[in-house]
N, CA, C and O of each residue as an XYZ file, in Angstrom:
676
protein
N      -0.271    -59.175   -295.696
C       0.287    -57.964   -295.295
C       0.683    -58.632   -293.514
O       1.836    -58.715   -293.090
N      -0.306    -58.952   -292.879
C      -0.115    -59.612   -291.387
C       1.044    -61.043   -291.543
O       1.745    -61.445   -290.614
N       1.020    -61.498   -292.610
C       1.917    -62.652   -292.597
C       3.386    -62.235   -292.812
O       4.334    -62.889   -292.377
N       3.494    -61.123   -293.500
C       4.757    -60.737   -293.881
C       5.455    -60.005   -292.546
O       6.677    -60.054   -292.406
N       4.517    -59.259   -291.485
C       4.694    -58.799   -290.551
C       5.289    -59.667   -289.596
O       6.293    -59.326   -288.971
N       4.719    -60.797   -289.438
C       4.845    -61.789   -288.705
C       6.219    -62.417   -288.753
O       6.836    -62.787   -287.754
N       6.715    -62.520   -290.201
C       7.625    -63.162   -290.586
C       8.898    -62.177   -290.324
O       9.974    -62.707   -290.048
N       8.819    -60.973   -290.391
C       9.590    -59.861   -290.381
C       9.822    -60.165   -288.691
O      10.963    -60.541   -288.424
N       9.041    -60.065   -287.730
C       9.083    -60.242   -286.281
C       9.980    -61.287   -286.105
O      11.094    -61.106   -285.612
N       9.526    -62.489   -286.516
C      10.117    -63.392   -286.196
C      11.753    -63.478   -286.599
O      12.617    -63.909   -285.836
N      11.983    -62.993   -287.913
C      13.430    -62.644   -288.174
C      14.373    -62.093   -287.320
O      15.487    -62.524   -287.024
N      13.596    -60.738   -286.833
C      14.032    -59.957   -286.007
C      14.590    -60.491   -284.755
O      15.699    -60.284   -284.262
N      13.452    -61.336   -284.263
C      13.716    -61.916   -282.872
C      14.826    -62.895   -283.261
O      15.754    -62.823   -282.454
N      15.018    -63.729   -284.173
C      16.009    -64.574   -284.339
C      17.350    -63.910   -284.478
O      18.331    -64.524   -284.057
N      17.511    -62.642   -285.058
C      18.506    -61.925   -285.060
C      18.995    -61.459   -283.896
O      20.223    -61.479   -283.800
N      18.239    -60.953   -282.782
C      18.107    -60.105   -281.707
C      18.763    -61.614   -280.761
O      19.632    -61.377   -279.922
N      18.360    -62.915   -280.932
C      18.813    -64.032   -279.911
C      20.199    -64.137   -280.513
O      21.119    -64.286   -279.708
N      20.547    -64.074   -282.046
C      21.908    -64.444   -282.470
C      22.848    -63.348   -281.620
O      23.788    -63.660   -280.889
N      22.375    -62.002   -281.888
C      23.547    -61.082   -281.599
C      23.773    -61.419   -279.950
O      24.911    -61.615   -279.525
N      22.689    -61.464   -279.136
C      22.745    -61.744   -277.747
C      23.779    -62.800   -277.560
O      24.776    -62.535   -276.888
N      23.619    -64.027   -278.123
C      24.347    -65.110   -278.025
C      25.730    -64.929   -278.361
O      26.615    -64.988   -277.507
N      25.960    -64.696   -279.659
C      27.342    -64.168   -280.397
C      28.104    -63.049   -279.521
O      29.309    -62.994   -279.277
N      27.050    -62.143   -279.100
C      28.009    -60.962   -278.345
C      28.501    -61.480   -277.086
O      29.713    -61.350   -276.915
N      27.771    -62.091   -276.078
C      28.063    -62.749   -275.141
C      29.285    -63.817   -275.132
O      30.072    -64.052   -274.215
N      29.216    -64.349   -276.323
C      30.382    -65.473   -276.622
C      31.706    -64.619   -276.796
O      32.736    -64.999   -276.240
N      31.688    -63.699   -277.410
C      32.869    -62.887   -277.893
C      33.088    -61.986   -276.441
O      34.295    -61.776   -276.321
N      32.487    -61.521   -275.557
C      32.687    -60.922   -274.543
C      33.139    -62.045   -273.601
O      33.966    -61.775   -272.730
N      32.801    -62.903   -273.683
C      33.100    -63.830   -272.548
C      35.025    -64.657   -272.872
O      35.601    -65.465   -272.143
N      35.419    -64.174   -273.899
C      36.631    -64.476   -274.072
C      37.515    -63.214   -274.042
O      38.667    -63.302   -274.467
N      37.000    -61.930   -273.517
C      37.543    -60.750   -273.632
C      38.403    -60.538   -272.417
O      38.969    -59.454   -272.270
N      38.541    -61.538   -271.509
C      39.260    -61.095   -270.054
C      40.680    -61.662   -270.400
O      41.003    -62.779   -270.804
N      41.412    -60.574   -270.125
C      43.021    -60.784   -270.529
C      43.882    -60.549   -269.323
O      44.258    -59.404   -269.075
N      44.241    -61.631   -268.504
C      45.210    -61.348   -267.394
C      46.446    -61.197   -267.704
O      47.206    -61.699   -266.876
N      47.104    -60.527   -268.878
C      48.467    -60.216   -269.144
C      48.853    -59.015   -268.404
O      47.990    -58.165   -268.186
N      50.006    -58.855   -268.010
C      50.959    -57.976   -267.231
C      51.624    -58.263   -266.158
O      51.929    -59.438   -265.954
N      51.923    -57.432   -265.413
C      52.881    -57.561   -264.030
C      52.303    -57.249   -263.163
O      51.904    -56.087   -263.085
N      51.989    -58.357   -261.990
C      51.269    -58.214   -260.697
C      51.966    -58.162   -259.499
O      52.611    -59.158   -259.171
N      51.952    -57.151   -258.763
C      52.517    -57.138   -257.680
C      51.504    -57.766   -255.898
O      50.528    -57.145   -255.477
N      51.799    -58.419   -255.534
C      51.091    -58.676   -254.022
C      50.676    -57.519   -253.456
O      51.495    -56.600   -253.430
N      49.611    -57.344   -253.001
C      49.238    -56.230   -252.233
C      48.920    -56.907   -250.801
O      47.740    -57.019   -250.466
N      49.930    -57.352   -249.967
C      49.466    -57.910   -248.848
C      48.828    -57.420   -247.760
O      48.409    -58.117   -246.836
N      48.720    -55.945   -247.858
C      47.515    -55.449   -246.918
C      46.102    -55.666   -247.405
O      45.243    -55.306   -246.600
N      45.692    -56.147   -248.485
C      44.481    -56.400   -249.055
C      44.408    -57.735   -249.120
O      43.286    -58.194   -249.333
N      45.273    -58.461   -248.999
C      45.341    -60.117   -249.191
C      45.002    -60.752   -247.675
O      45.347    -60.236   -246.612
N      44.260    -61.966   -247.829
C      43.901    -62.307   -246.587
C      44.656    -63.938   -246.554
O      44.074    -64.909   -247.039
N      45.974    -64.030   -245.928
C      46.821    -65.312   -246.200
C      46.314    -66.023   -245.041
O      45.859    -65.375   -244.099
N      46.344    -67.189   -245.019
C      46.071    -68.094   -244.034
C      47.339    -68.391   -243.321
O      48.142    -67.530   -243.681
N      47.863    -69.161   -242.526
C      48.759    -69.630   -241.724
C      49.661    -70.509   -242.812
O      49.064    -71.186   -243.649
N      50.744    -70.488   -242.786
C      51.945    -71.025   -243.466
C      52.009    -70.432   -244.905
O      52.743    -71.023   -245.698
N      51.476    -69.573   -245.245
C      51.602    -68.736   -246.567
C      52.601    -67.782   -246.645
O      52.470    -66.868   -247.460
N      53.753    -67.851   -245.806
C      54.833    -66.798   -245.781
C      55.672    -66.957   -247.185
O      56.451    -66.057   -247.498
N      55.522    -68.013   -247.960
C      56.533    -68.027   -249.140
C      55.257    -67.828   -250.540
O      55.370    -68.455   -251.593
N      54.234    -66.960   -250.293
C      53.540    -67.044   -251.439
C      54.170    -65.944   -252.521
O      54.980    -65.041   -252.312
N      53.541    -66.325   -253.686
C      54.164    -65.439   -254.791
C      53.741    -64.046   -254.566
O      52.594    -63.677   -254.309
N      55.067    -63.120   -254.722
C      55.381    -61.699   -254.731
C      54.964    -61.130   -255.744
O      54.191    -60.188   -255.573
N      55.278    -61.454   -256.886
C      54.987    -60.886   -258.283
C      54.701    -62.194   -259.134
O      55.148    -63.313   -258.885
N      53.710    -61.770   -260.391
C      53.255    -62.627   -261.145
C      53.469    -61.773   -262.600
O      53.037    -60.624   -262.686
N      54.173    -62.427   -263.739
C      54.151    -61.713   -264.994
C      53.414    -62.967   -265.634
O      53.751    -64.148   -265.711
N      52.252    -62.262   -266.077
C      51.502    -63.177   -266.961
C      51.373    -62.729   -268.577
O      51.038    -61.576   -268.848
N      51.648    -63.669   -269.591
C      51.718    -63.207   -270.842
C      50.366    -64.220   -271.383
O      50.543    -65.436   -271.305
N      49.265    -63.797   -271.830
C      47.997    -64.190   -272.500
C      47.933    -64.241   -273.900
O      47.040    -63.475   -274.260
N      48.338    -64.656   -274.623
C      48.204    -64.909   -276.202
C      47.295    -66.188   -276.726
O      47.568    -67.375   -276.546
N      45.869    -65.519   -277.585
C      45.583    -66.604   -277.920
C      45.390    -67.792   -276.876
O      45.361    -67.354   -275.726
N      45.284    -68.853   -276.939
C      44.989    -69.978   -276.142
C      46.543    -70.349   -275.250
O      46.775    -71.410   -274.672
N      47.166    -69.545   -275.314
C      48.430    -69.646   -274.474
C      48.428    -68.942   -273.354
O      48.042    -67.774   -273.405
N      48.846    -69.493   -272.153
C      49.158    -68.620   -270.879
C      50.329    -68.786   -270.384
O      50.578    -69.960   -270.113
N      51.343    -67.859   -270.113
C      52.715    -68.263   -269.506
C      52.657    -67.258   -268.283
O      52.110    -66.156   -268.335
N      53.308    -67.796   -267.157
C      53.137    -67.466   -266.003
C      54.491    -67.532   -265.514
O      55.040    -68.631   -265.432
N      55.253    -66.183   -265.089
C      56.392    -66.325   -264.151
C      56.135    -65.656   -262.940
O      55.825    -64.469   -262.831
N      56.315    -66.678   -261.813
C      55.878    -66.340   -260.375
C      57.343    -66.113   -259.935
O      58.345    -66.690   -260.357
N      57.245    -65.087   -258.938
C      58.775    -64.962   -258.188
C      58.231    -64.930   -256.817
O      57.201    -64.280   -256.636
N      58.753    -65.508   -255.883
C      58.651    -65.687   -254.533
C      59.945    -65.765   -253.878
O      60.997    -65.983   -254.478
N      59.825    -65.563   -252.524
C      61.179    -65.629   -251.930
C      61.366    -66.910   -251.008
O      60.567    -67.402   -250.211
N      62.706    -67.324   -251.361
C      63.036    -68.781   -250.835
C      63.181    -68.898   -249.302
O      63.069    -68.020   -248.446
N      63.426    -70.055   -249.197
C      63.641    -70.551   -247.728
C      64.619    -69.573   -247.334
O      64.319    -69.025   -246.273
N      65.773    -69.154   -247.891
C      67.177    -68.719   -247.532
C      67.112    -66.932   -247.484
O      67.938    -66.128   -247.055
N      65.605    -66.704   -248.191
C      65.528    -64.999   -248.717
C      66.076    -64.940   -249.702
O      66.547    -63.810   -249.831
N      66.387    -65.845   -250.881
C      66.553    -65.524   -252.121
C      65.449    -65.434   -253.142
O      64.482    -66.180   -252.993
N      65.482    -64.649   -254.104
C      64.218    -64.287   -254.986
C      64.379    -65.374   -256.105
O      65.350    -65.406   -256.861
N      63.196    -66.379   -256.142
C      62.857    -67.575   -257.110
C      61.968    -67.215   -258.013
O      60.916    -66.678   -257.664
N      62.263    -67.460   -259.310
C      60.881    -67.161   -260.395
C      60.907    -68.671   -261.055
O      61.871    -69.341   -261.425
N      59.889    -68.880   -261.063
C      59.431    -70.340   -261.826
C      58.239    -69.817   -262.952
O      57.372    -68.975   -262.718
N      58.428    -70.492   -264.119
C      57.422    -70.188   -265.329
C      56.881    -71.474   -265.421
O      57.468    -72.536   -265.216
N      55.610    -71.281   -265.773
C      54.780    -72.152   -266.269
C      54.167    -71.879   -267.673
O      53.818    -70.711   -267.838
N      53.983    -72.659   -268.633
C      53.305    -72.396   -269.787
C      52.019    -73.501   -269.986
O      52.075    -74.727   -270.080
N      51.097    -72.788   -270.007
C      49.638    -73.273   -269.899
C      48.747    -72.906   -270.954
O      48.809    -71.871   -271.618
N      47.918    -73.824   -271.060
C      46.804    -73.709   -272.469
C      45.390    -73.316   -271.836
O      44.855    -73.941   -270.920
N      44.938    -72.337   -272.380
C      43.644    -72.096   -271.882
C      42.299    -73.113   -272.380
O      41.098    -72.965   -272.154
N      42.881    -73.976   -272.994
C      41.646    -75.081   -273.435
C      41.400    -76.116   -272.386
O      40.559    -76.919   -272.790
N      41.759    -76.340   -271.388
C      41.496    -77.207   -270.235
C      42.447    -78.548   -270.394
O      42.327    -79.572   -269.722
N      43.351    -78.326   -271.363
C      44.418    -79.681   -271.736
C      45.589    -79.339   -270.558
O      46.039    -78.225   -270.289
N      45.881    -80.403   -270.050
C      46.918    -80.494   -268.661
C      48.120    -80.211   -269.636
O      48.306    -80.389   -270.839
N      48.802    -79.729   -268.669
C      50.309    -79.420   -269.037
C      51.265    -79.531   -267.803
O      50.994    -79.027   -266.712
N      52.512    -80.296   -268.093
C      53.221    -80.666   -267.147
C      54.713    -79.587   -266.998
O      55.307    -79.118   -267.969
N      55.031    -79.403   -265.783
C      55.897    -78.237   -265.275
C      57.059    -79.258   -265.027
O      56.507    -80.264   -264.580
N      58.372    -79.466   -265.106
C      59.270    -79.987   -264.195
C      60.333    -79.513   -263.853
O      60.931    -78.909   -264.743
N      60.974    -79.578   -262.524
C      61.988    -78.714   -261.820
C      62.787    -80.099   -261.379
O      62.520    -81.284   -261.575
N      63.992    -79.374   -260.633
C      64.904    -80.395   -260.210
C      64.318    -81.654   -259.265
O      64.836    -82.771   -259.278
N      63.202    -81.311   -258.474
C      62.639    -82.523   -257.494
C      61.420    -82.360   -257.480
O      60.873    -82.878   -256.507
N      60.456    -81.593   -258.514
C      59.271    -81.551   -258.399
C      58.582    -81.628   -259.958
O      59.204    -81.193   -260.926
N      57.309    -82.195   -260.079
C      56.604    -82.357   -261.320
C      55.349    -81.673   -260.970
O      54.995    -81.826   -259.801
N      54.621    -80.972   -261.705
C      53.478    -80.236   -261.534
C      52.596    -80.798   -262.628
O      53.247    -80.966   -263.659
N      51.362    -81.132   -262.731
C      50.482    -81.027   -263.743
C      49.353    -80.103   -263.318
O      48.813    -80.048   -262.213
N      49.039    -79.216   -264.670
C      48.120    -77.921   -264.251
C      47.470    -78.080   -265.576
O      48.043    -78.444   -266.602
N      45.966    -77.709   -265.428
C      45.176    -77.460   -266.350
C      44.320    -76.143   -265.833
O      44.169    -75.911   -264.634
N      43.787    -75.326   -266.862
C      43.012    -73.926   -266.894
C      41.798    -74.232   -267.515
O      41.680    -74.964   -268.498
N      40.890    -73.651   -266.917
C      39.636    -73.823   -267.212
C      38.687    -72.556   -267.020
O      38.596    -72.023   -265.914
N      38.007    -72.104   -268.090
C      37.283    -70.708   -268.034
C      36.013    -70.969   -267.351
O      35.340    -71.983   -267.538
N      35.682    -69.924   -266.475
C      34.276    -69.899   -266.009
C      33.231    -69.822   -267.162
O      33.659    -69.567   -268.288
N      31.820    -70.031   -266.967
C      30.992    -69.947   -267.868
C      30.865    -68.711   -268.454
O      30.881    -68.540   -269.673
N      30.723    -67.728   -267.527
C      30.717    -66.331   -268.278
C      32.301    -65.905   -268.919
O      32.439    -64.786   -269.413
N      33.263    -66.704   -268.881
C      34.574    -66.114   -269.429
C      35.336    -64.957   -268.601
O      36.415    -64.556   -269.036
N      34.774    -64.391   -267.364
C      35.223    -63.771   -266.691
C      36.463    -63.767   -265.580
O      37.078    -62.862   -265.016
N      36.542    -65.480   -265.533
C      37.745    -65.807   -264.433
C      38.207    -67.169   -264.930
O      37.489    -67.822   -265.687
N      39.340    -67.589   -264.538
C      39.789    -68.982   -264.766
C      40.096    -69.660   -263.572
O      40.329    -69.051   -262.528
N      40.112    -71.059   -263.678
C      40.413    -71.836   -262.646
C      41.512    -72.875   -263.104
O      41.468    -73.712   -264.006
N      42.694    -72.506   -262.040
C      44.051    -73.544   -262.387
C      44.123    -74.485   -261.533
O      44.540    -74.154   -260.423
N      43.807    -75.729   -261.720
C      43.743    -76.665   -260.826
C      45.265    -77.467   -261.106
O      45.613    -77.777   -262.245
N      45.944    -77.694   -260.115
C      47.652    -78.227   -259.929
C      47.418    -79.510   -259.264
O      46.446    -79.747   -258.547
N      48.453    -80.399   -259.570
C      48.553    -81.476   -258.602
C      50.299    -81.600   -258.800
O      50.824    -81.833   -259.889
N      50.961    -81.417   -257.672
C      52.665    -81.475   -257.800
C      52.979    -82.509   -256.999
O      52.390    -82.644   -255.927
N      54.020    -83.448   -257.437
C      54.616    -84.382   -256.953
C      56.086    -83.869   -256.520
O      56.872    -83.277   -257.260
N      56.292    -84.214   -255.185
C      57.766    -83.802   -254.655
C      58.446    -84.912   -254.350
O      57.749    -85.821   -253.898
N      59.878    -85.173   -254.482
C      60.790    -86.032   -254.183
C      62.138    -85.322   -253.432
O      63.087    -84.721   -253.935
N      61.876    -85.591   -252.250
C      62.777    -85.149   -251.149
C      63.328    -86.416   -250.396
O      62.636    -87.387   -250.089
N      64.690    -86.266   -250.138
C      65.370    -87.422   -249.374
C      64.880    -88.660   -249.664
O      64.942    -89.446   -248.718
N      64.399    -89.092   -250.705
C      63.968    -90.531   -251.053
C      62.452    -90.542   -250.815
O      61.953    -91.656   -250.971
N      61.592    -89.548   -250.468
C      60.264    -89.702   -250.037
C      59.514    -89.031   -250.761
O      59.953    -87.929   -251.090
N      58.140    -89.432   -251.267
C      57.505    -88.480   -252.384
C      56.153    -88.260   -251.747
O      55.426    -89.181   -251.373
N      55.869    -86.976   -251.651
C      54.698    -86.730   -251.233
C      53.840    -85.608   -252.268
O      54.491    -84.920   -253.055
N      52.423    -85.499   -252.197
C      51.732    -84.864   -253.141
C      51.049    -83.821   -252.536
O      50.517    -83.861   -251.427
N      51.093    -82.655   -253.494
C      50.434    -81.394   -253.214
C      48.998    -80.993   -254.284
O      49.310    -80.901   -255.471
N      47.799    -80.801   -254.029
C      46.800    -80.570   -254.828
C      46.749    -78.799   -254.656
O      47.260    -78.323   -253.642
N      46.160    -77.936   -255.611
C      46.017    -76.690   -255.396
C      45.054    -76.100   -256.373
O      45.108    -76.516   -257.530
N      44.092    -75.093   -256.026
C      43.106    -74.683   -257.258
C      43.326    -72.962   -257.051
O      43.289    -72.361   -255.977
N      43.475    -72.597   -257.908
C      43.256    -71.265   -258.169
C      42.335    -70.340   -258.901
O      42.570    -70.129   -260.091
N      41.243    -69.725   -258.283
C      40.402    -68.704   -259.078
C      40.989    -67.567   -259.238
O      41.515    -66.899   -258.348
N      40.903    -67.256   -260.612
C      41.488    -65.600   -260.794
C      40.759    -64.874   -261.379
O      40.439    -65.291   -262.492
N      40.230    -63.656   -260.998
C      39.313    -62.740   -261.685
C      39.811    -61.178   -261.483
O      40.358    -60.763   -260.462
N      39.557    -60.513   -262.486
C      39.916    -59.288   -262.681
C      38.987    -58.134   -261.959
O      37.913    -58.654   -261.655
N      39.029    -56.882   -261.617
C      38.398    -56.064   -261.016
C      37.567    -55.484   -262.575
O      37.923    -55.955   -263.655
N      36.805    -54.762   -262.513
C      35.749    -54.193   -263.746
C      37.100    -53.302   -264.613
O      37.171    -53.452   -265.832
N      37.914    -52.580   -264.041
C      39.173    -51.902   -264.746
C      40.589    -52.788   -265.052
O      41.687    -52.336   -265.377
N      40.285    -53.877   -264.888
C      41.521    -54.864   -265.033
C      42.910    -54.259   -264.299
O      43.996    -54.229   -264.877
N      42.707    -53.824   -263.045
C      43.900    -53.343   -262.371
C      44.177    -54.064   -260.945
O      45.201    -53.861   -260.294
N      43.294    -54.798   -260.607
C      43.385    -55.740   -259.689
C      43.305    -57.102   -259.843
O      42.242    -57.344   -260.414
N      43.915    -58.109   -259.609
C      43.809    -59.309   -259.803
C      43.798    -60.139   -258.590
O      44.789    -60.122   -257.859
N      42.602    -60.986   -258.256
C      42.143    -61.512   -257.128
C      42.288    -63.182   -257.467
O      41.654    -63.711   -258.380
N      43.237    -63.922   -256.570
C      43.686    -64.971   -256.748
C      42.762    -65.724   -255.422
O      43.100    -65.181   -254.370
N      41.912    -66.595   -255.238
C      41.284    -67.366   -254.403
C      42.165    -68.728   -254.567
O      42.163    -69.411   -255.591
N      42.831    -68.978   -253.528
C      43.713    -70.069   -253.645
C      43.287    -71.122   -252.309
O      43.140    -70.814   -251.127
N      43.168    -72.316   -252.900
C      43.052    -73.454   -251.848
C      43.918    -74.722   -252.036
O      44.086    -75.022   -253.218
N      44.470    -75.483   -251.179
C      45.577    -76.226   -251.578
C      45.603    -77.489   -250.384
O      44.933    -77.307   -249.368
N      46.134    -78.348   -250.488
C      46.169    -79.510   -249.623
C      47.233    -80.306   -249.837
O      47.458    -80.818   -250.933
N      48.072    -80.492   -248.647
C      49.383    -80.916   -248.485
C      49.475    -82.224   -247.284
O      48.743    -82.160   -246.296
N      50.236    -83.152   -247.433
C      50.247    -83.489   -246.002
C      50.269    -83.065   -244.667
O      50.241    -83.717   -243.623
N      50.327    -81.815   -244.886
C      50.475    -80.609   -243.448
C      49.271    -80.260   -243.149
O      49.109    -79.806   -242.016
N      48.012    -80.371   -244.116
C      46.610    -79.849   -243.736
C      46.487    -78.880   -245.097
O      47.310    -78.616   -245.973
N      45.086    -78.463   -244.887
C      44.545    -77.703   -245.715
C      44.952    -76.073   -245.652
O      45.276    -75.504   -244.610
N      44.876    -75.471   -246.898
C      45.205    -73.914   -246.452
C      44.218    -73.386   -247.850
O      43.831    -73.827   -248.932
N      44.132    -72.305   -247.117
C      43.066    -71.268   -247.859
C      43.661    -69.838   -248.022
O      44.307    -69.414   -247.063
N      43.542    -69.149   -248.971
C      44.050    -67.633   -249.278
C      43.288    -67.185   -250.055
O      42.640    -67.871   -250.845
N      43.220    -65.539   -249.932
C      42.591    -64.681   -250.767
C      43.834    -63.694   -251.214
O      44.309    -62.933   -250.371
N      44.291    -63.721   -252.403
C      45.645    -63.085   -252.726
C      44.755    -62.032   -253.616
O      43.745    -62.187   -254.302
N      45.605    -60.845   -253.293
C      45.301    -59.552   -254.068
C      46.510    -58.918   -254.776
O      47.463    -58.542   -254.094
N      46.514    -58.805   -255.900
C      47.652    -58.285   -256.870
C      47.394    -57.217   -257.672
O      46.601    -57.374   -258.601
N      48.000    -55.981   -257.463
C      47.867    -54.837   -258.255
C      48.746    -54.622   -259.493
O      49.916    -54.999   -259.423
N      48.390    -54.171   -260.385
C      49.028    -54.082   -261.557
C      49.894    -53.044   -261.564
O      49.657    -51.973   -261.004
N      51.261    -53.387   -262.393
C      52.363    -52.759   -262.147
C      52.238    -51.571   -262.967
O      53.136    -50.729   -262.975
């Protein structure tokens, strides 16, 4: 009788461990950044030179795919939207425009609650080439209504850091 009881406890213990592990794996993949996000300038901490930061982001997250449409104000005050198609598996994706090529990779945090987008952009202007690197750590509040992006970037002009807060539209 004691032997069967020990065996049952052992099975129950394994089942509990399995459910905890499996449950945390399932929950780790539940963070969905989809939506339209509007920059909340009063809540954001923008460093110097951040005047052309993204004012709005439209995010479509589906399975392993992450599509970002970022809208910012250009040098002459015009609105510009750029689109990136990334994957959530860490594979690099290349986005090209008229004078720029950007390679980006997305990685999930261990707990599955945030993503890190690491990018390297190469610019060609007037025969000169320069490089910019950036890292964005994206996280949502518990209700999924506030997106926070911790940004750090490096350009030939120096380092930049900002905490950008976006409200869900």
